[in-house]
Coordinates of C-alpha atoms and ligand atoms in Angstrom, one line a residue:
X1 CA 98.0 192.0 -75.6
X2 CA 94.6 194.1 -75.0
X3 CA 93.2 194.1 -71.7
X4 CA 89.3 193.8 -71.7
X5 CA 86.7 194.7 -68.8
X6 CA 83.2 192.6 -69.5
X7 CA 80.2 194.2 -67.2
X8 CA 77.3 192.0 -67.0
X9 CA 74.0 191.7 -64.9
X10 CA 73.3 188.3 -65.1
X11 CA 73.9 185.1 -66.4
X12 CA 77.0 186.5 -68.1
X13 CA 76.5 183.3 -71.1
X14 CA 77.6 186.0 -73.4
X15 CA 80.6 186.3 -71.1
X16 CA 81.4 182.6 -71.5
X17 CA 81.8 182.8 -74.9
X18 CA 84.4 185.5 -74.8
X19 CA 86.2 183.3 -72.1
X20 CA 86.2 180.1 -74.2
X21 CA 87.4 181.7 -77.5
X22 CA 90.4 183.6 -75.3
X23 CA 90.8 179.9 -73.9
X24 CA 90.5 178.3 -77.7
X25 CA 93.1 180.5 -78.7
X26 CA 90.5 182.5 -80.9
X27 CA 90.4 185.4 -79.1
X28 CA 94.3 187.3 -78.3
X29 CA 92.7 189.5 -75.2
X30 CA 93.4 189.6 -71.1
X31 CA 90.3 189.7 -69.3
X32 CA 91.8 191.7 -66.7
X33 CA 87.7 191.7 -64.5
X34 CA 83.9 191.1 -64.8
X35 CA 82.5 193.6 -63.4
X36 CA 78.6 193.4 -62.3
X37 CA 75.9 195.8 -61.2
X38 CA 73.9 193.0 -59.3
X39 CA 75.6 191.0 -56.6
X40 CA 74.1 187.9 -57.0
X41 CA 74.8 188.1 -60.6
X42 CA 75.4 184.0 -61.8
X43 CA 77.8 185.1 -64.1
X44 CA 80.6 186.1 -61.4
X45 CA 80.6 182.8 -60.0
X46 CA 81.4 181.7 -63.5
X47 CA 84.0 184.2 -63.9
X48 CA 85.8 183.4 -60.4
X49 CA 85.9 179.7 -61.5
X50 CA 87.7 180.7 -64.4
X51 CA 90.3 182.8 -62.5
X52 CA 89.2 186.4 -63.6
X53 CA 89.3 188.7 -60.9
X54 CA 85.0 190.3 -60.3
X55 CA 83.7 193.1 -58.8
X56 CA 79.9 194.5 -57.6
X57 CA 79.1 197.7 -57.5
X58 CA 75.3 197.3 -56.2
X59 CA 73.5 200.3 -58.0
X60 CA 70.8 200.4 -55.3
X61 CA 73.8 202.0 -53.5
X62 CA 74.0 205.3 -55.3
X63 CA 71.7 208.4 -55.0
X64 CA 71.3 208.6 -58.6
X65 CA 72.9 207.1 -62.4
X66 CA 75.7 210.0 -62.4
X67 CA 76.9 208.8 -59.2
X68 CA 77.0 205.1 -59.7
X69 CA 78.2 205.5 -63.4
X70 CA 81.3 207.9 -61.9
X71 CA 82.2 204.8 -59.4
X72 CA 81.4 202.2 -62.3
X73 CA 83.8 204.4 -64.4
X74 CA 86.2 204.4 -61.5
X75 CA 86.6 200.7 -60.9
X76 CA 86.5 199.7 -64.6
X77 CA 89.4 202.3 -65.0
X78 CA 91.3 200.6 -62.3
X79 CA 91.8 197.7 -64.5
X80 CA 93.1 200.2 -67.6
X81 CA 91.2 198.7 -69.9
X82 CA 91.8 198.8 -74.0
X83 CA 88.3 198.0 -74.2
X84 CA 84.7 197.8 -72.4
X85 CA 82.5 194.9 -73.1
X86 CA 78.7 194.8 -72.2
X87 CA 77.7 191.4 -71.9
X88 CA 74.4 191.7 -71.0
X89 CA 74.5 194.8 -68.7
X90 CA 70.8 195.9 -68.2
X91 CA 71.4 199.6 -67.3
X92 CA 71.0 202.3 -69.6
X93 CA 74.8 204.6 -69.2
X94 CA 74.8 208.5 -68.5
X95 CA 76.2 210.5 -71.5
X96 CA 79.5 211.4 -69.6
X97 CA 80.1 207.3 -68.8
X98 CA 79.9 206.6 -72.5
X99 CA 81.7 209.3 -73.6
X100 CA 84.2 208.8 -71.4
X101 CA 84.4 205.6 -72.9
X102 CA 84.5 207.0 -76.8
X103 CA 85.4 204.5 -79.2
X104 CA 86.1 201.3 -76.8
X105 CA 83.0 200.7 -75.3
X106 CA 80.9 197.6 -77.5
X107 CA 77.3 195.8 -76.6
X108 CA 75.8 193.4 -77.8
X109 CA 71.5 193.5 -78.3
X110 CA 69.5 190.7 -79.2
X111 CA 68.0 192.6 -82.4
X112 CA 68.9 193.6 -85.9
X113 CA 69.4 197.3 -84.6
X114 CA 68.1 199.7 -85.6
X115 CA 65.0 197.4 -85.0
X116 CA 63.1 197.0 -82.0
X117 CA 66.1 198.6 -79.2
X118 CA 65.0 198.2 -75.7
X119 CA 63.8 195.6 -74.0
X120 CA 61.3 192.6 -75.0
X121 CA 62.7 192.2 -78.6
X122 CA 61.7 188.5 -79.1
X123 CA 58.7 189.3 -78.1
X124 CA 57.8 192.4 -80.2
X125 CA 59.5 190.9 -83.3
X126 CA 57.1 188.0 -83.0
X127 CA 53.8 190.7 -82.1
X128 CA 55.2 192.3 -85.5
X129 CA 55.3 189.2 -87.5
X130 CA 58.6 189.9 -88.8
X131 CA 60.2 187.0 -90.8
X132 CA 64.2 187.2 -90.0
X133 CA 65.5 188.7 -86.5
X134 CA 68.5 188.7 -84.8
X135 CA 71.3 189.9 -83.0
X136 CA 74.4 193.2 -83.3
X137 CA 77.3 194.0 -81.6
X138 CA 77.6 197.8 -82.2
X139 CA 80.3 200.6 -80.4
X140 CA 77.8 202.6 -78.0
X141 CA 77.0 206.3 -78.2
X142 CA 74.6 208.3 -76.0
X143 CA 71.8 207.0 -77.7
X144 CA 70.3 203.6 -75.9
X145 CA 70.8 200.8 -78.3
X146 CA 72.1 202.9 -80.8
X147 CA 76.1 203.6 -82.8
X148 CA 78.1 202.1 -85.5
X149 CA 77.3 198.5 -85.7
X150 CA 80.3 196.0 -85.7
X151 CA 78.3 193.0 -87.0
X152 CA 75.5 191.2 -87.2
X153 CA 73.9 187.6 -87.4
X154 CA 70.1 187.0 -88.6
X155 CA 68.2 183.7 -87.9
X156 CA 64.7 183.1 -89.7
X157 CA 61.5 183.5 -87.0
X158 CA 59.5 180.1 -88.1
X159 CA 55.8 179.4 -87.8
X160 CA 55.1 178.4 -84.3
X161 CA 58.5 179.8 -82.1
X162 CA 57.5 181.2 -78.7
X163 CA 60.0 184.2 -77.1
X164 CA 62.2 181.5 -75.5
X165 CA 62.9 179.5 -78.7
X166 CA 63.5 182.7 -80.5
X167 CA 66.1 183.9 -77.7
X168 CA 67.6 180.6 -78.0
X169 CA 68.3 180.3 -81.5
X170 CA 69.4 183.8 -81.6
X171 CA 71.5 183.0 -78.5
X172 CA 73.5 180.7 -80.3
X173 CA 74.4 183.5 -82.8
X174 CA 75.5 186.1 -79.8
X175 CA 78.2 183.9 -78.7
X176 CA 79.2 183.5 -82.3
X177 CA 79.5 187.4 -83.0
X178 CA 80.7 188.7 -79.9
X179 CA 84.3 187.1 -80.0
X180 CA 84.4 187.2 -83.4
X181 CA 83.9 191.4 -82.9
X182 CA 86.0 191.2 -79.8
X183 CA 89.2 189.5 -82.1
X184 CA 88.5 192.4 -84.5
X185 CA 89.4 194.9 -81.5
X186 CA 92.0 193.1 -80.4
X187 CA 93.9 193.1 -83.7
X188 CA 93.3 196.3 -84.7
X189 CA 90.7 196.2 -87.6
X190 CA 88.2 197.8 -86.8
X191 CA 88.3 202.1 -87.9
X192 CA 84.9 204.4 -87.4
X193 CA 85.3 206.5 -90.4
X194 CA 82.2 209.0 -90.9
X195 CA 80.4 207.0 -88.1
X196 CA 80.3 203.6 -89.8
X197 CA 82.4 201.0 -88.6
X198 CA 85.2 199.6 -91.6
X199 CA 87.1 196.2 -90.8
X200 CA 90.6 196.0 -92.2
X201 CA 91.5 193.1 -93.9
X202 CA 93.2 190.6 -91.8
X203 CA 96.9 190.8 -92.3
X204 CA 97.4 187.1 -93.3
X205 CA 94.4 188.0 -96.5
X206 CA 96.9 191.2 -97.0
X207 CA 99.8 189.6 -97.1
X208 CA 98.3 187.0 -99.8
X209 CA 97.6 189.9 -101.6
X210 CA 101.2 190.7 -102.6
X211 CA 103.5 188.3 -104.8
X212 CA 106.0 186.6 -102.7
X213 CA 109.0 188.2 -104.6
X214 CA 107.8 191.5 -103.2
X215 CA 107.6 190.6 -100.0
Ligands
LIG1 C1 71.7 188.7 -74.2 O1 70.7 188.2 -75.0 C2 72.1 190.1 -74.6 O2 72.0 190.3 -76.0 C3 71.0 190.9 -73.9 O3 70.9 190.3 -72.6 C4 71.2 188.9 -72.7 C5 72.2 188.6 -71.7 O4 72.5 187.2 -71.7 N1 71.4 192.3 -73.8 C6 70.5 193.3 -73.9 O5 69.3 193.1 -74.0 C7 71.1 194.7 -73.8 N2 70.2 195.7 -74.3 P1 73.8 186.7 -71.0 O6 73.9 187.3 -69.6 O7 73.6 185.2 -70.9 O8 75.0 187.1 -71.8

């Protein structure tokens, strides 16, 4: 079974949702740690209370990104992860840390990327009077916000939401994709071919493919 490392900065609800789909049987992954960059992150105390082992590594600490993204890197590689989750981490990665990380390193933004990366996106996607927003879990380059995108989910902005009932009803949408992306890791169907991401057809849909006396 893959081994996973989530790193989050806060509330870690994102987090949550990878926990109760590996609980619901929906998603075939160890969590081996949570790892966060701010100690009094909520999200470790929900962790520990599941039984996951979690870490801090305050970044305050370090002189400058290199050197807290080399002990970051460090710690997470302690675990020997398959696979690095960002469930919310709010710090933007050196080159060498994500590179490092080539090809197993996923986030998740709350926008239909390439559209509106960075922070504030409810906000600006309202101030731009756009009429569907959303949510993408993508593998991460050196570029903030930026690589070949997993999936998506898109809600409609109605007349009258404010940034919180925006956030919320793409929320809902987050802890729907991320699993699902995570499961597609896990089971070995996702390929970056020419910098796009294909997903392999699951192996039950394959196997219904062929006639049974060819089995
Ligand atoms: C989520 O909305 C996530 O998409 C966003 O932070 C929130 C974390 O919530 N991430 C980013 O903005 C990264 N650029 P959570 O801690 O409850 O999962």
């Amino acid at each position: 079974m893959k081994q996973i490392v989530i790193l989050i900065s806060g509330r870690g609800s994102n987090m949550e949702a990878l926990i109760a789909a590996r609980d619901a049987g929906r998603l075939p992954v160890a969590i081996a740690a949570v790892i966060s960059n701010r100690p009094d992150a909520a999200g470790l105390a929900t962790a520990a209370r599941a039984g996951i082992a979690t870490r801090h590594l305050d970044h305050k600490a370090f002189a400058s990104r290199e050197d807290f993204d080399a002990a970051l890197a460090d710690c997470i590689d302690g675990y020997a992860p398959d696979l690095v989750v960002l469930a919310g981490f709010m710090r933007i990665l050196s080159e060498g840390f994500v590179r490092h990380y080539e090809g197993r390193l996923m986030n998740i933004h709350p926008s239909l990327l390439p559209s509106f990366p960075g922070l504030h996106t409810h906000q600006r996607a309202l101030d731009e009077g756009v009429r569907i927003h959303g949510c993408t879990v993508h593998f991460v380059t050196p570029t903030l916000d930026h690589g070949p995108v997993i999936i998506q989910a898109a809600v409609p902005v109605l007349d009258g939401d404010s940034e919180e009932s925006l956030a919320a009803r793409i929320l809902v949408q987050e802890h729907r994709i991320y699993p699902q992306a995570v499961r597609w890791f896990a089971e070995d169907r996702l390929r970056l071919e020419d910098g796009r991401v294909r997903i392999a057809a699951e192996l039950s849909d394959a196997a219904g493919l062929i006639s049974p006396e060819l089995r």
